[in-house]
Amino acid sequence: RWKFRPPRIGPSDLEYMVMDSRGRPAPATSAVDMVVRRRDRIRSPVTGTVWRFRRYRLYGRYPDARVAIVPDGRPDRLVVLIHLRDVHVRPGDRVVASETVLGRPRRFPFESQVDRYVGAGFSHVHLEVKRPSARRT
């Protein structure tokens, strides 16, 4: 929390806080965990093309899904979302910001860092914007 002072943006129903980066080398503001209800549909945050979808095991143990999107006009960036279930998109699919449903949030059977701030019972989706590796063309 000490690494970042939130800007004053005026009155809003939305709240945010900066969580501890837990000793990771990336700055505390390099990604966002969006707290949502388990039944919510997660829509694309950007208009672009799905570059990659893959299933993996979080911490080598828990089934999870990752969607990476190349935003229109920004081939030098990837918008990555994880902690999804019931994913509806595949590589090559076009997505439209705020319209295309990507999937639903996943709830894990363990306490996450988010739970320490908002209490148990909520799901969250992790979102980050990153530079693609040199392997992506």
Short mmCIF file of C-alpha atoms in Angstrom, two decimals:
data_model
loop_
_atom_site.label_atom_id
_atom_site.label_comp_id
_atom_site.label_asym_id
_atom_site.label_seq_id
_atom_site.Cartn_x
_atom_site.Cartn_y
_atom_site.Cartn_z
CA ARG A 1 0.00 0.00 0.00
CA TRP A 2 2.87 2.34 0.64
CA LYS A 3 4.08 2.21 -2.99
CA PHE A 4 1.17 4.12 -4.49
CA ARG A 5 -1.13 7.00 -3.61
CA PRO A 6 -4.45 6.77 -5.53
CA PRO A 7 -5.35 9.85 -7.57
CA ARG A 8 -8.39 11.89 -6.56
CA ILE A 9 -10.99 11.27 -9.29
CA GLY A 10 -14.16 12.64 -7.73
CA PRO A 11 -17.26 10.94 -6.35
CA SER A 12 -17.84 7.37 -7.48
CA ASP A 13 -19.56 4.17 -6.43
CA LEU A 14 -16.40 2.30 -7.38
CA GLU A 15 -13.64 1.86 -4.87
CA TYR A 16 -10.16 0.57 -5.28
CA MET A 17 -7.12 -0.05 -3.16
CA VAL A 18 -3.55 -1.04 -3.82
CA MET A 19 -2.67 -4.41 -2.32
CA ASP A 20 0.79 -5.48 -1.24
CA SER A 21 2.80 -6.97 -4.11
CA ARG A 22 3.89 -9.79 -1.76
CA GLY A 23 7.59 -9.38 -2.51
CA ARG A 24 7.18 -9.78 -6.28
CA PRO A 25 9.53 -7.78 -8.51
CA ALA A 26 6.63 -6.20 -10.45
CA PRO A 27 5.25 -2.97 -8.99
CA ALA A 28 2.05 -3.07 -6.95
CA THR A 29 0.23 -1.22 -9.75
CA SER A 30 1.16 -3.64 -12.56
CA ALA A 31 -2.17 -5.49 -12.50
CA VAL A 32 -5.66 -5.34 -11.03
CA ASP A 33 -7.85 -7.89 -9.27
CA MET A 34 -11.49 -7.06 -9.99
CA VAL A 35 -13.83 -8.34 -7.29
CA VAL A 36 -17.05 -9.69 -8.83
CA ARG A 37 -19.93 -12.00 -8.02
CA ARG A 38 -19.52 -15.61 -9.13
CA ARG A 39 -22.55 -15.41 -11.43
CA ASP A 40 -21.31 -12.27 -13.23
CA ARG A 41 -20.36 -12.50 -16.89
CA ILE A 42 -16.91 -11.12 -17.58
CA ARG A 43 -16.83 -8.99 -20.73
CA SER A 44 -13.80 -7.99 -22.74
CA PRO A 45 -12.18 -4.81 -21.39
CA VAL A 46 -10.89 -3.91 -24.87
CA THR A 47 -11.78 -4.28 -28.54
CA GLY A 48 -9.31 -6.52 -30.32
CA THR A 49 -8.43 -10.10 -31.23
CA VAL A 50 -7.98 -13.06 -28.89
CA TRP A 51 -4.36 -14.06 -29.31
CA ARG A 52 -4.25 -16.99 -26.92
CA PHE A 53 -6.53 -19.02 -24.67
CA ARG A 54 -5.11 -21.71 -22.46
CA ARG A 55 -6.01 -23.78 -19.48
CA TYR A 56 -3.37 -24.21 -16.81
CA ARG A 57 -3.01 -25.09 -13.15
CA LEU A 58 -2.70 -22.15 -10.78
CA TYR A 59 0.12 -22.85 -8.32
CA GLY A 60 0.48 -26.17 -10.18
CA ARG A 61 -2.71 -27.40 -8.51
CA TYR A 62 -5.97 -25.54 -9.29
CA PRO A 63 -7.53 -25.59 -12.78
CA ASP A 64 -7.67 -22.09 -14.23
CA ALA A 65 -7.94 -20.33 -17.60
CA ARG A 66 -6.05 -17.46 -19.22
CA VAL A 67 -7.21 -15.25 -22.11
CA ALA A 68 -4.78 -12.89 -23.88
CA ILE A 69 -6.15 -10.18 -26.21
CA VAL A 70 -4.27 -7.94 -28.63
CA PRO A 71 -6.08 -4.57 -28.51
CA ASP A 72 -6.89 -2.89 -31.82
CA GLY A 73 -4.19 -0.39 -32.73
CA ARG A 74 -1.78 -1.67 -30.03
CA PRO A 75 0.08 -4.72 -31.34
CA ASP A 76 2.75 -3.90 -28.76
CA ARG A 77 0.42 -4.81 -25.85
CA LEU A 78 -1.47 -7.82 -24.52
CA VAL A 79 -4.46 -7.56 -22.19
CA VAL A 80 -4.44 -10.72 -20.08
CA LEU A 81 -7.25 -12.01 -17.86
CA ILE A 82 -7.01 -15.05 -15.57
CA HIS A 83 -9.26 -16.81 -13.04
CA LEU A 84 -11.97 -17.52 -15.62
CA ARG A 85 -14.33 -20.44 -16.14
CA ASP A 86 -16.84 -21.19 -18.91
CA VAL A 87 -14.63 -19.34 -21.41
CA HIS A 88 -16.52 -18.48 -24.62
CA VAL A 89 -13.65 -17.26 -26.86
CA ARG A 90 -10.81 -18.89 -28.79
CA PRO A 91 -7.68 -17.59 -30.54
CA GLY A 92 -8.56 -15.48 -33.57
CA ASP A 93 -11.96 -14.42 -32.22
CA ARG A 94 -12.80 -10.71 -32.41
CA VAL A 95 -13.93 -9.17 -29.12
CA VAL A 96 -15.65 -5.87 -28.50
CA ALA A 97 -15.07 -3.87 -25.32
CA SER A 98 -17.97 -4.16 -22.83
CA GLU A 99 -19.95 -6.43 -25.20
CA THR A 100 -18.17 -9.74 -25.83
CA VAL A 101 -18.54 -12.19 -22.94
CA LEU A 102 -15.24 -13.91 -22.20
CA GLY A 103 -16.51 -16.20 -19.44
CA ARG A 104 -17.35 -16.20 -15.75
CA PRO A 105 -15.14 -15.73 -12.69
CA ARG A 106 -13.67 -18.75 -10.95
CA ARG A 107 -13.77 -19.19 -7.17
CA PHE A 108 -10.86 -21.06 -5.63
CA PRO A 109 -11.05 -23.31 -2.56
CA PHE A 110 -8.46 -21.28 -0.66
CA GLU A 111 -8.15 -17.79 0.79
CA SER A 112 -6.81 -15.36 -1.76
CA GLN A 113 -5.12 -12.06 -1.07
CA VAL A 114 -8.34 -10.32 -2.17
CA ASP A 115 -10.29 -12.08 0.62
CA ARG A 116 -8.14 -10.29 3.20
CA TYR A 117 -9.52 -6.97 1.94
CA VAL A 118 -13.16 -7.71 1.03
CA GLY A 119 -13.97 -10.83 3.03
CA ALA A 120 -14.55 -14.40 1.92
CA GLY A 121 -17.17 -15.37 -0.61
CA PHE A 122 -16.21 -13.17 -3.54
CA SER A 123 -14.57 -14.18 -6.78
CA HIS A 124 -12.07 -12.03 -8.59
CA VAL A 125 -10.63 -11.79 -12.07
CA HIS A 126 -7.01 -10.76 -12.50
CA LEU A 127 -6.29 -8.32 -15.35
CA GLU A 128 -2.96 -7.01 -16.55
CA VAL A 129 -1.61 -5.15 -19.54
CA LYS A 130 1.80 -6.29 -20.64
CA ARG A 131 4.26 -6.15 -23.45
CA PRO A 132 4.20 -9.36 -25.48
CA SER A 133 7.30 -11.52 -25.54
CA ALA A 134 9.57 -11.37 -28.57
CA ARG A 135 8.14 -14.75 -29.66
CA ARG A 136 4.77 -13.23 -30.57
CA THR A 137 4.48 -12.03 -34.14
#
